[in-house]
């Protein structure tokens, strides 16, 4: 477990018993985007049983309650941050930033040189958040029926 004092959460790899809480957190976090995008964002239909079994899901917990979710996939030279979600009742408390910081530290521990991620172009809040955290936009393209904006952060 990795405590994060700023957000007062602990971050740990998800276990099979967490799947329902993970799915609930993601559904709640992304619900506001359904109307804006015109369909459920991709994380809402992910197979969390399989992702948890593959040990690609991490959870942020407050007093054993899942309040945030992170899906990470190591690749050749980078870590793909596929999903970061925070329960709407806990947003604005630094949990999302704590999860992203965790992803960056985890990538470094794995010897990976960068973190890559994408967001939907209609999730406009993210288009200013990621650059503020040091991510650089690397491209835009339509993928799996979604208009995505890709970002990368080089790690030291």
PDB file of N, CA and C in Angstrom, residues 29-129:
ATOM      1  N   UNK A  29     -18.044   8.269 -12.043  1.00  0.00           N
ATOM      2  CA  UNK A  29     -17.108   9.314 -12.455  1.00  0.00           C
ATOM      3  C   UNK A  29     -17.324   9.753 -13.900  1.00  0.00           C
ATOM      4  N   UNK A  30     -17.647   8.825 -14.771  1.00  0.00           N
ATOM      5  CA  UNK A  30     -17.773   9.139 -16.191  1.00  0.00           C
ATOM      6  C   UNK A  30     -19.199   9.468 -16.627  1.00  0.00           C
ATOM      7  N   UNK A  31     -20.170   9.316 -15.743  1.00  0.00           N
ATOM      8  CA  UNK A  31     -21.577   9.536 -16.111  1.00  0.00           C
ATOM      9  C   UNK A  31     -21.817  10.932 -16.668  1.00  0.00           C
ATOM     10  N   UNK A  32     -21.116  11.931 -16.159  1.00  0.00           N
ATOM     11  CA  UNK A  32     -21.340  13.306 -16.627  1.00  0.00           C
ATOM     12  C   UNK A  32     -20.925  13.509 -18.081  1.00  0.00           C
ATOM     13  N   UNK A  33     -20.132  12.600 -18.618  1.00  0.00           N
ATOM     14  CA  UNK A  33     -19.644  12.756 -19.988  1.00  0.00           C
ATOM     15  C   UNK A  33     -20.522  12.090 -21.045  1.00  0.00           C
ATOM     16  N   UNK A  34     -21.461  11.252 -20.623  1.00  0.00           N
ATOM     17  CA  UNK A  34     -22.263  10.505 -21.597  1.00  0.00           C
ATOM     18  C   UNK A  34     -23.004  11.450 -22.531  1.00  0.00           C
ATOM     19  N   UNK A  35     -23.700  12.432 -21.990  1.00  0.00           N
ATOM     20  CA  UNK A  35     -24.451  13.363 -22.839  1.00  0.00           C
ATOM     21  C   UNK A  35     -23.509  14.209 -23.697  1.00  0.00           C
ATOM     22  N   UNK A  36     -22.399  14.642 -23.115  1.00  0.00           N
ATOM     23  CA  UNK A  36     -21.453  15.492 -23.825  1.00  0.00           C
ATOM     24  C   UNK A  36     -20.829  14.763 -25.020  1.00  0.00           C
ATOM     25  N   UNK A  37     -20.503  13.495 -24.845  1.00  0.00           N
ATOM     26  CA  UNK A  37     -19.867  12.708 -25.901  1.00  0.00           C
ATOM     27  C   UNK A  37     -20.908  12.104 -26.842  1.00  0.00           C
ATOM     28  N   UNK A  38     -22.097  11.854 -26.311  1.00  0.00           N
ATOM     29  CA  UNK A  38     -23.147  11.247 -27.113  1.00  0.00           C
ATOM     30  C   UNK A  38     -23.224   9.742 -26.966  1.00  0.00           C
ATOM     31  N   UNK A  39     -22.402   9.198 -26.100  1.00  0.00           N
ATOM     32  CA  UNK A  39     -22.386   7.761 -25.811  1.00  0.00           C
ATOM     33  C   UNK A  39     -21.510   7.551 -24.588  1.00  0.00           C
ATOM     34  N   UNK A  40     -21.582   6.393 -23.942  1.00  0.00           N
ATOM     35  CA  UNK A  40     -20.731   6.156 -22.769  1.00  0.00           C
ATOM     36  C   UNK A  40     -19.254   6.167 -23.154  1.00  0.00           C
ATOM     37  N   UNK A  41     -18.426   6.864 -22.381  1.00  0.00           N
ATOM     38  CA  UNK A  41     -16.982   6.815 -22.619  1.00  0.00           C
ATOM     39  C   UNK A  41     -16.465   5.378 -22.488  1.00  0.00           C
ATOM     40  N   UNK A  42     -15.379   5.096 -23.174  1.00  0.00           N
ATOM     41  CA  UNK A  42     -14.822   3.739 -23.208  1.00  0.00           C
ATOM     42  C   UNK A  42     -14.621   3.108 -21.827  1.00  0.00           C
ATOM     43  N   UNK A  43     -14.129   3.829 -20.815  1.00  0.00           N
ATOM     44  CA  UNK A  43     -13.922   3.186 -19.511  1.00  0.00           C
ATOM     45  C   UNK A  43     -15.197   2.609 -18.893  1.00  0.00           C
ATOM     46  N   UNK A  44     -16.350   3.109 -19.306  1.00  0.00           N
ATOM     47  CA  UNK A  44     -17.599   2.614 -18.736  1.00  0.00           C
ATOM     48  C   UNK A  44     -17.932   1.201 -19.206  1.00  0.00           C
ATOM     49  N   UNK A  45     -17.325   0.763 -20.297  1.00  0.00           N
ATOM     50  CA  UNK A  45     -17.618  -0.581 -20.808  1.00  0.00           C
ATOM     51  C   UNK A  45     -16.423  -1.531 -20.703  1.00  0.00           C
ATOM     52  N   UNK A  46     -15.401  -1.125 -19.991  1.00  0.00           N
ATOM     53  CA  UNK A  46     -14.212  -1.981 -19.836  1.00  0.00           C
ATOM     54  C   UNK A  46     -14.548  -3.220 -19.009  1.00  0.00           C
ATOM     55  N   UNK A  47     -13.802  -4.274 -19.237  1.00  0.00           N
ATOM     56  CA  UNK A  47     -13.968  -5.535 -18.508  1.00  0.00           C
ATOM     57  C   UNK A  47     -13.088  -5.498 -17.260  1.00  0.00           C
ATOM     58  N   UNK A  48     -13.640  -5.007 -16.168  1.00  0.00           N
ATOM     59  CA  UNK A  48     -12.846  -4.849 -14.952  1.00  0.00           C
ATOM     60  C   UNK A  48     -12.484  -6.163 -14.292  1.00  0.00           C
ATOM     61  N   UNK A  49     -13.275  -7.222 -14.517  1.00  0.00           N
ATOM     62  CA  UNK A  49     -12.859  -8.543 -14.027  1.00  0.00           C
ATOM     63  C   UNK A  49     -11.519  -8.923 -14.651  1.00  0.00           C
ATOM     64  N   UNK A  50     -11.416  -8.773 -15.972  1.00  0.00           N
ATOM     65  CA  UNK A  50     -10.183  -9.137 -16.680  1.00  0.00           C
ATOM     66  C   UNK A  50      -9.040  -8.202 -16.318  1.00  0.00           C
ATOM     67  N   UNK A  51      -9.320  -6.906 -16.234  1.00  0.00           N
ATOM     68  CA  UNK A  51      -8.263  -5.944 -15.908  1.00  0.00           C
ATOM     69  C   UNK A  51      -7.719  -6.164 -14.500  1.00  0.00           C
ATOM     70  N   UNK A  52      -8.601  -6.448 -13.552  1.00  0.00           N
ATOM     71  CA  UNK A  52      -8.148  -6.738 -12.181  1.00  0.00           C
ATOM     72  C   UNK A  52      -7.353  -8.033 -12.164  1.00  0.00           C
ATOM     73  N   UNK A  53      -7.828  -9.049 -12.862  1.00  0.00           N
ATOM     74  CA  UNK A  53      -7.108 -10.325 -12.912  1.00  0.00           C
ATOM     75  C   UNK A  53      -5.716 -10.149 -13.511  1.00  0.00           C
ATOM     76  N   UNK A  54      -5.574  -9.230 -14.453  1.00  0.00           N
ATOM     77  CA  UNK A  54      -4.276  -8.954 -15.084  1.00  0.00           C
ATOM     78  C   UNK A  54      -3.405  -8.035 -14.222  1.00  0.00           C
ATOM     79  N   UNK A  55      -3.921  -7.606 -13.082  1.00  0.00           N
ATOM     80  CA  UNK A  55      -3.213  -6.713 -12.146  1.00  0.00           C
ATOM     81  C   UNK A  55      -2.874  -5.372 -12.800  1.00  0.00           C
ATOM     82  N   UNK A  56      -3.823  -4.873 -13.591  1.00  0.00           N
ATOM     83  CA  UNK A  56      -3.650  -3.586 -14.268  1.00  0.00           C
ATOM     84  C   UNK A  56      -4.483  -2.479 -13.630  1.00  0.00           C
ATOM     85  N   UNK A  57      -5.202  -2.804 -12.555  1.00  0.00           N
ATOM     86  CA  UNK A  57      -6.054  -1.824 -11.886  1.00  0.00           C
ATOM     87  C   UNK A  57      -5.507  -1.553 -10.497  1.00  0.00           C
ATOM     88  N   UNK A  58      -5.456  -0.274 -10.168  1.00  0.00           N
ATOM     89  CA  UNK A  58      -5.048   0.186  -8.839  1.00  0.00           C
ATOM     90  C   UNK A  58      -6.210   0.980  -8.274  1.00  0.00           C
ATOM     91  N   UNK A  59      -6.361   0.951  -6.956  1.00  0.00           N
ATOM     92  CA  UNK A  59      -7.444   1.689  -6.323  1.00  0.00           C
ATOM     93  C   UNK A  59      -6.899   2.636  -5.265  1.00  0.00           C
ATOM     94  N   UNK A  60      -7.557   3.792  -5.163  1.00  0.00           N
ATOM     95  CA  UNK A  60      -7.297   4.726  -4.077  1.00  0.00           C
ATOM     96  C   UNK A  60      -8.398   4.497  -3.055  1.00  0.00           C
ATOM     97  N   UNK A  61      -8.002   4.309  -1.809  1.00  0.00           N
ATOM     98  CA  UNK A  61      -8.970   4.013  -0.750  1.00  0.00           C
ATOM     99  C   UNK A  61      -8.886   5.021   0.377  1.00  0.00           C
ATOM    100  N   UNK A  62     -10.040   5.356   0.896  1.00  0.00           N
ATOM    101  CA  UNK A  62     -10.158   6.115   2.139  1.00  0.00           C
ATOM    102  C   UNK A  62     -10.861   5.181   3.116  1.00  0.00           C
ATOM    103  N   UNK A  63     -10.181   4.824   4.176  1.00  0.00           N
ATOM    104  CA  UNK A  63     -10.772   3.918   5.174  1.00  0.00           C
ATOM    105  C   UNK A  63     -11.372   2.677   4.526  1.00  0.00           C
ATOM    106  N   UNK A  64     -10.614   2.034   3.646  1.00  0.00           N
ATOM    107  CA  UNK A  64     -11.004   0.797   2.962  1.00  0.00           C
ATOM    108  C   UNK A  64     -12.100   0.970   1.904  1.00  0.00           C
ATOM    109  N   UNK A  65     -12.556   2.190   1.672  1.00  0.00           N
ATOM    110  CA  UNK A  65     -13.566   2.446   0.647  1.00  0.00           C
ATOM    111  C   UNK A  65     -12.872   2.913  -0.623  1.00  0.00           C
ATOM    112  N   UNK A  66     -13.192   2.264  -1.740  1.00  0.00           N
ATOM    113  CA  UNK A  66     -12.617   2.650  -3.028  1.00  0.00           C
ATOM    114  C   UNK A  66     -13.211   3.988  -3.445  1.00  0.00           C
ATOM    115  N   UNK A  67     -12.326   4.983  -3.612  1.00  0.00           N
ATOM    116  CA  UNK A  67     -12.758   6.330  -4.014  1.00  0.00           C
ATOM    117  C   UNK A  67     -12.117   6.766  -5.326  1.00  0.00           C
ATOM    118  N   UNK A  68     -11.194   5.965  -5.845  1.00  0.00           N
ATOM    119  CA  UNK A  68     -10.530   6.282  -7.100  1.00  0.00           C
ATOM    120  C   UNK A  68     -10.011   5.029  -7.761  1.00  0.00           C
ATOM    121  N   UNK A  69      -9.866   5.103  -9.076  1.00  0.00           N
ATOM    122  CA  UNK A  69      -9.444   3.950  -9.882  1.00  0.00           C
ATOM    123  C   UNK A  69      -8.405   4.410 -10.894  1.00  0.00           C
ATOM    124  N   UNK A  70      -7.435   3.561 -11.110  1.00  0.00           N
ATOM    125  CA  UNK A  70      -6.362   3.817 -12.062  1.00  0.00           C
ATOM    126  C   UNK A  70      -6.115   2.532 -12.840  1.00  0.00           C
ATOM    127  N   UNK A  71      -6.113   2.623 -14.159  1.00  0.00           N
ATOM    128  CA  UNK A  71      -5.782   1.464 -15.001  1.00  0.00           C
ATOM    129  C   UNK A  71      -4.459   1.777 -15.687  1.00  0.00           C
ATOM    130  N   UNK A  72      -3.475   0.930 -15.432  1.00  0.00           N
ATOM    131  CA  UNK A  72      -2.117   1.122 -15.950  1.00  0.00           C
ATOM    132  C   UNK A  72      -1.686  -0.090 -16.755  1.00  0.00           C
ATOM    133  N   UNK A  73      -1.065   0.167 -17.898  1.00  0.00           N
ATOM    134  CA  UNK A  73      -0.572  -0.916 -18.743  1.00  0.00           C
ATOM    135  C   UNK A  73       0.863  -0.633 -19.155  1.00  0.00           C
ATOM    136  N   UNK A  74       1.813  -1.365 -18.594  1.00  0.00           N
ATOM    137  CA  UNK A  74       3.210  -1.185 -19.013  1.00  0.00           C
ATOM    138  C   UNK A  74       3.389  -1.622 -20.462  1.00  0.00           C
ATOM    139  N   UNK A  75       4.139  -0.842 -21.204  1.00  0.00           N
ATOM    140  CA  UNK A  75       4.482  -1.162 -22.586  1.00  0.00           C
ATOM    141  C   UNK A  75       5.990  -1.078 -22.728  1.00  0.00           C
ATOM    142  N   UNK A  76       6.488  -1.166 -23.925  1.00  0.00           N
ATOM    143  CA  UNK A  76       7.920  -1.263 -24.189  1.00  0.00           C
ATOM    144  C   UNK A  76       8.749  -0.232 -23.433  1.00  0.00           C
ATOM    145  N   UNK A  77       8.527   1.054 -23.665  1.00  0.00           N
ATOM    146  CA  UNK A  77       9.314   2.101 -23.012  1.00  0.00           C
ATOM    147  C   UNK A  77       8.472   3.070 -22.201  1.00  0.00           C
ATOM    148  N   UNK A  78       7.173   2.782 -22.096  1.00  0.00           N
ATOM    149  CA  UNK A  78       6.297   3.723 -21.403  1.00  0.00           C
ATOM    150  C   UNK A  78       5.191   2.988 -20.663  1.00  0.00           C
ATOM    151  N   UNK A  79       4.555   3.725 -19.788  1.00  0.00           N
ATOM    152  CA  UNK A  79       3.403   3.224 -19.060  1.00  0.00           C
ATOM    153  C   UNK A  79       2.181   3.914 -19.643  1.00  0.00           C
ATOM    154  N   UNK A  80       1.184   3.140 -20.036  1.00  0.00           N
ATOM    155  CA  UNK A  80      -0.055   3.698 -20.550  1.00  0.00           C
ATOM    156  C   UNK A  80      -0.999   3.897 -19.375  1.00  0.00           C
ATOM    157  N   UNK A  81      -1.379   5.133 -19.146  1.00  0.00           N
ATOM    158  CA  UNK A  81      -2.372   5.456 -18.129  1.00  0.00           C
ATOM    159  C   UNK A  81      -3.707   5.462 -18.872  1.00  0.00           C
ATOM    160  N   UNK A  82      -4.384   4.340 -18.796  1.00  0.00           N
ATOM    161  CA  UNK A  82      -5.580   4.146 -19.609  1.00  0.00           C
ATOM    162  C   UNK A  82      -6.827   4.768 -19.002  1.00  0.00           C
ATOM    163  N   UNK A  83      -6.874   4.872 -17.691  1.00  0.00           N
ATOM    164  CA  UNK A  83      -8.080   5.365 -17.047  1.00  0.00           C
ATOM    165  C   UNK A  83      -7.728   5.892 -15.668  1.00  0.00           C
ATOM    166  N   UNK A  84      -8.227   7.053 -15.346  1.00  0.00           N
ATOM    167  CA  UNK A  84      -8.166   7.577 -13.982  1.00  0.00           C
ATOM    168  C   UNK A  84      -9.560   8.103 -13.674  1.00  0.00           C
ATOM    169  N   UNK A  85     -10.136   7.601 -12.591  1.00  0.00           N
ATOM    170  CA  UNK A  85     -11.499   7.977 -12.219  1.00  0.00           C
ATOM    171  C   UNK A  85     -11.564   8.205 -10.718  1.00  0.00           C
ATOM    172  N   UNK A  86     -12.313   9.227 -10.327  1.00  0.00           N
ATOM    173  CA  UNK A  86     -12.506   9.527  -8.914  1.00  0.00           C
ATOM    174  C   UNK A  86     -14.003   9.635  -8.659  1.00  0.00           C
ATOM    175  N   UNK A  87     -14.452   9.031  -7.587  1.00  0.00           N
ATOM    176  CA  UNK A  87     -15.851   9.109  -7.203  1.00  0.00           C
ATOM    177  C   UNK A  87     -16.287  10.571  -7.136  1.00  0.00           C
ATOM    178  N   UNK A  88     -17.427  10.918  -7.748  1.00  0.00           N
ATOM    179  CA  UNK A  88     -17.866  12.317  -7.751  1.00  0.00           C
ATOM    180  C   UNK A  88     -17.955  12.934  -6.354  1.00  0.00           C
ATOM    181  N   UNK A  89     -18.277  12.147  -5.350  1.00  0.00           N
ATOM    182  CA  UNK A  89     -18.377  12.693  -3.991  1.00  0.00           C
ATOM    183  C   UNK A  89     -17.016  13.008  -3.383  1.00  0.00           C
ATOM    184  N   UNK A  90     -15.936  12.548  -4.037  1.00  0.00           N
ATOM    185  CA  UNK A  90     -14.582  12.787  -3.522  1.00  0.00           C
ATOM    186  C   UNK A  90     -13.738  13.659  -4.454  1.00  0.00           C
ATOM    187  N   UNK A  91     -14.319  14.129  -5.535  1.00  0.00           N
ATOM    188  CA  UNK A  91     -13.563  14.953  -6.480  1.00  0.00           C
ATOM    189  C   UNK A  91     -13.215  16.300  -5.859  1.00  0.00           C
ATOM    190  N   UNK A  92     -12.117  16.877  -6.332  1.00  0.00           N
ATOM    191  CA  UNK A  92     -11.679  18.171  -5.838  1.00  0.00           C
ATOM    192  C   UNK A  92     -10.828  18.094  -4.583  1.00  0.00           C
ATOM    193  N   UNK A  93     -10.426  16.890  -4.197  1.00  0.00           N
ATOM    194  CA  UNK A  93      -9.633  16.696  -2.974  1.00  0.00           C
ATOM    195  C   UNK A  93      -8.205  16.233  -3.266  1.00  0.00           C
ATOM    196  N   UNK A  94      -7.821  16.226  -4.534  1.00  0.00           N
ATOM    197  CA  UNK A  94      -6.459  15.829  -4.889  1.00  0.00           C
ATOM    198  C   UNK A  94      -6.271  14.344  -5.153  1.00  0.00           C
ATOM    199  N   UNK A  95      -7.348  13.574  -5.160  1.00  0.00           N
ATOM    200  CA  UNK A  95      -7.225  12.123  -5.361  1.00  0.00           C
ATOM    201  C   UNK A  95      -6.776  11.813  -6.785  1.00  0.00           C
ATOM    202  N   UNK A  96      -7.334  12.499  -7.770  1.00  0.00           N
ATOM    203  CA  UNK A  96      -6.922  12.268  -9.154  1.00  0.00           C
ATOM    204  C   UNK A  96      -5.458  12.594  -9.361  1.00  0.00           C
ATOM    205  N   UNK A  97      -5.008  13.700  -8.807  1.00  0.00           N
ATOM    206  CA  UNK A  97      -3.588  14.069  -8.912  1.00  0.00           C
ATOM    207  C   UNK A  97      -2.710  13.050  -8.183  1.00  0.00           C
ATOM    208  N   UNK A  98      -3.195  12.549  -7.047  1.00  0.00           N
ATOM    209  CA  UNK A  98      -2.434  11.525  -6.323  1.00  0.00           C
ATOM    210  C   UNK A  98      -2.309  10.260  -7.162  1.00  0.00           C
ATOM    211  N   UNK A  99      -3.379   9.883  -7.845  1.00  0.00           N
ATOM    212  CA  UNK A  99      -3.330   8.696  -8.702  1.00  0.00           C
ATOM    213  C   UNK A  99      -2.381   8.899  -9.876  1.00  0.00           C
ATOM    214  N   UNK A 100      -2.418  10.062 -10.500  1.00  0.00           N
ATOM    215  CA  UNK A 100      -1.516  10.341 -11.615  1.00  0.00           C
ATOM    216  C   UNK A 100      -0.067  10.365 -11.128  1.00  0.00           C
ATOM    217  N   UNK A 101       0.178  10.967  -9.986  1.00  0.00           N
ATOM    218  CA  UNK A 101       1.524  10.963  -9.404  1.00  0.00           C
ATOM    219  C   UNK A 101       1.997   9.556  -9.106  1.00  0.00           C
ATOM    220  N   UNK A 102       1.088   8.729  -8.608  1.00  0.00           N
ATOM    221  CA  UNK A 102       1.419   7.329  -8.359  1.00  0.00           C
ATOM    222  C   UNK A 102       1.824   6.647  -9.661  1.00  0.00           C
ATOM    223  N   UNK A 103       1.053   6.883 -10.728  1.00  0.00           N
ATOM    224  CA  UNK A 103       1.358   6.272 -12.029  1.00  0.00           C
ATOM    225  C   UNK A 103       2.754   6.665 -12.494  1.00  0.00           C
ATOM    226  N   UNK A 104       3.119   7.918 -12.304  1.00  0.00           N
ATOM    227  CA  UNK A 104       4.446   8.380 -12.719  1.00  0.00           C
ATOM    228  C   UNK A 104       5.542   7.715 -11.888  1.00  0.00           C
ATOM    229  N   UNK A 105       5.339   7.602 -10.585  1.00  0.00           N
ATOM    230  CA  UNK A 105       6.327   6.926  -9.732  1.00  0.00           C
ATOM    231  C   UNK A 105       6.424   5.447 -10.083  1.00  0.00           C
ATOM    232  N   UNK A 106       5.289   4.829 -10.343  1.00  0.00           N
ATOM    233  CA  UNK A 106       5.254   3.411 -10.707  1.00  0.00           C
ATOM    234  C   UNK A 106       6.019   3.178 -12.018  1.00  0.00           C
ATOM    235  N   UNK A 107       5.815   4.056 -12.981  1.00  0.00           N
ATOM    236  CA  UNK A 107       6.539   3.943 -14.254  1.00  0.00           C
ATOM    237  C   UNK A 107       8.039   4.012 -14.011  1.00  0.00           C
ATOM    238  N   UNK A 108       8.467   4.956 -13.202  1.00  0.00           N
ATOM    239  CA  UNK A 108       9.898   5.091 -12.894  1.00  0.00           C
ATOM    240  C   UNK A 108      10.438   3.836 -12.216  1.00  0.00           C
ATOM    241  N   UNK A 109       9.665   3.299 -11.274  1.00  0.00           N
ATOM    242  CA  UNK A 109      10.085   2.073 -10.585  1.00  0.00           C
ATOM    243  C   UNK A 109      10.229   0.905 -11.548  1.00  0.00           C
ATOM    244  N   UNK A 110       9.412   0.890 -12.596  1.00  0.00           N
ATOM    245  CA  UNK A 110       9.488  -0.167 -13.607  1.00  0.00           C
ATOM    246  C   UNK A 110      10.591   0.087 -14.634  1.00  0.00           C
ATOM    247  N   UNK A 111      11.263   1.238 -14.510  1.00  0.00           N
ATOM    248  CA  UNK A 111      12.317   1.580 -15.452  1.00  0.00           C
ATOM    249  C   UNK A 111      11.794   2.135 -16.762  1.00  0.00           C
ATOM    250  N   UNK A 112      10.549   2.578 -16.765  1.00  0.00           N
ATOM    251  CA  UNK A 112       9.954   3.131 -17.975  1.00  0.00           C
ATOM    252  C   UNK A 112      10.216   4.631 -18.025  1.00  0.00           C
ATOM    253  N   UNK A 113      10.379   5.153 -19.219  1.00  0.00           N
ATOM    254  CA  UNK A 113      10.840   6.531 -19.386  1.00  0.00           C
ATOM    255  C   UNK A 113       9.740   7.560 -19.608  1.00  0.00           C
ATOM    256  N   UNK A 114       8.488   7.090 -19.768  1.00  0.00           N
ATOM    257  CA  UNK A 114       7.405   8.033 -20.038  1.00  0.00           C
ATOM    258  C   UNK A 114       6.071   7.457 -19.603  1.00  0.00           C
ATOM    259  N   UNK A 115       5.124   8.356 -19.396  1.00  0.00           N
ATOM    260  CA  UNK A 115       3.730   7.979 -19.184  1.00  0.00           C
ATOM    261  C   UNK A 115       2.955   8.562 -20.357  1.00  0.00           C
ATOM    262  N   UNK A 116       2.127   7.729 -20.955  1.00  0.00           N
ATOM    263  CA  UNK A 116       1.277   8.163 -22.064  1.00  0.00           C
ATOM    264  C   UNK A 116      -0.177   7.983 -21.654  1.00  0.00           C
ATOM    265  N   UNK A 117      -1.018   8.859 -22.159  1.00  0.00           N
ATOM    266  CA  UNK A 117      -2.443   8.761 -21.877  1.00  0.00           C
ATOM    267  C   UNK A 117      -3.219   9.424 -22.987  1.00  0.00           C
ATOM    268  N   UNK A 118      -4.525   9.216 -22.978  1.00  0.00           N
ATOM    269  CA  UNK A 118      -5.395   9.909 -23.909  1.00  0.00           C
ATOM    270  C   UNK A 118      -6.679  10.259 -23.189  1.00  0.00           C
ATOM    271  N   UNK A 119      -7.368  11.230 -23.731  1.00  0.00           N
ATOM    272  CA  UNK A 119      -8.660  11.643 -23.206  1.00  0.00           C
ATOM    273  C   UNK A 119      -9.559  11.970 -24.384  1.00  0.00           C
ATOM    274  N   UNK A 120     -10.828  11.974 -24.151  1.00  0.00           N
ATOM    275  CA  UNK A 120     -11.760  12.363 -25.190  1.00  0.00           C
ATOM    276  C   UNK A 120     -11.694  13.877 -25.367  1.00  0.00           C
ATOM    277  N   UNK A 121     -11.739  14.338 -26.600  1.00  0.00           N
ATOM    278  CA  UNK A 121     -11.622  15.770 -26.841  1.00  0.00           C
ATOM    279  C   UNK A 121     -12.774  16.562 -26.219  1.00  0.00           C
ATOM    280  N   UNK A 122     -13.877  15.905 -25.907  1.00  0.00           N
ATOM    281  CA  UNK A 122     -15.003  16.598 -25.269  1.00  0.00           C
ATOM    282  C   UNK A 122     -14.892  16.616 -23.742  1.00  0.00           C
ATOM    283  N   UNK A 123     -13.891  15.981 -23.206  1.00  0.00           N
ATOM    284  CA  UNK A 123     -13.608  16.076 -21.774  1.00  0.00           C
ATOM    285  C   UNK A 123     -12.659  17.253 -21.595  1.00  0.00           C
ATOM    286  N   UNK A 124     -13.202  18.430 -21.854  1.00  0.00           N
ATOM    287  CA  UNK A 124     -12.392  19.630 -21.978  1.00  0.00           C
ATOM    288  C   UNK A 124     -11.596  19.967 -20.722  1.00  0.00           C
ATOM    289  N   UNK A 125     -12.082  19.582 -19.565  1.00  0.00           N
ATOM    290  CA  UNK A 125     -11.344  19.833 -18.326  1.00  0.00           C
ATOM    291  C   UNK A 125      -9.958  19.187 -18.381  1.00  0.00           C
ATOM    292  N   UNK A 126      -9.894  18.014 -18.973  1.00  0.00           N
ATOM    293  CA  UNK A 126      -8.630  17.280 -19.051  1.00  0.00           C
ATOM    294  C   UNK A 126      -7.631  17.935 -20.002  1.00  0.00           C
ATOM    295  N   UNK A 127      -8.135  18.675 -20.979  1.00  0.00           N
ATOM    296  CA  UNK A 127      -7.252  19.298 -21.968  1.00  0.00           C
ATOM    297  C   UNK A 127      -6.398  20.397 -21.359  1.00  0.00           C
ATOM    298  N   UNK A 128      -6.820  20.937 -20.231  1.00  0.00           N
ATOM    299  CA  UNK A 128      -5.984  21.904 -19.506  1.00  0.00           C
ATOM    300  C   UNK A 128      -5.297  21.265 -18.307  1.00  0.00           C
ATOM    301  N   UNK A 129      -5.912  20.234 -17.723  1.00  0.00           N
ATOM    302  CA  UNK A 129      -5.318  19.564 -16.560  1.00  0.00           C
ATOM    303  C   UNK A 129      -3.998  18.887 -16.917  1.00  0.00           C
TER     304      UNK A 129
END
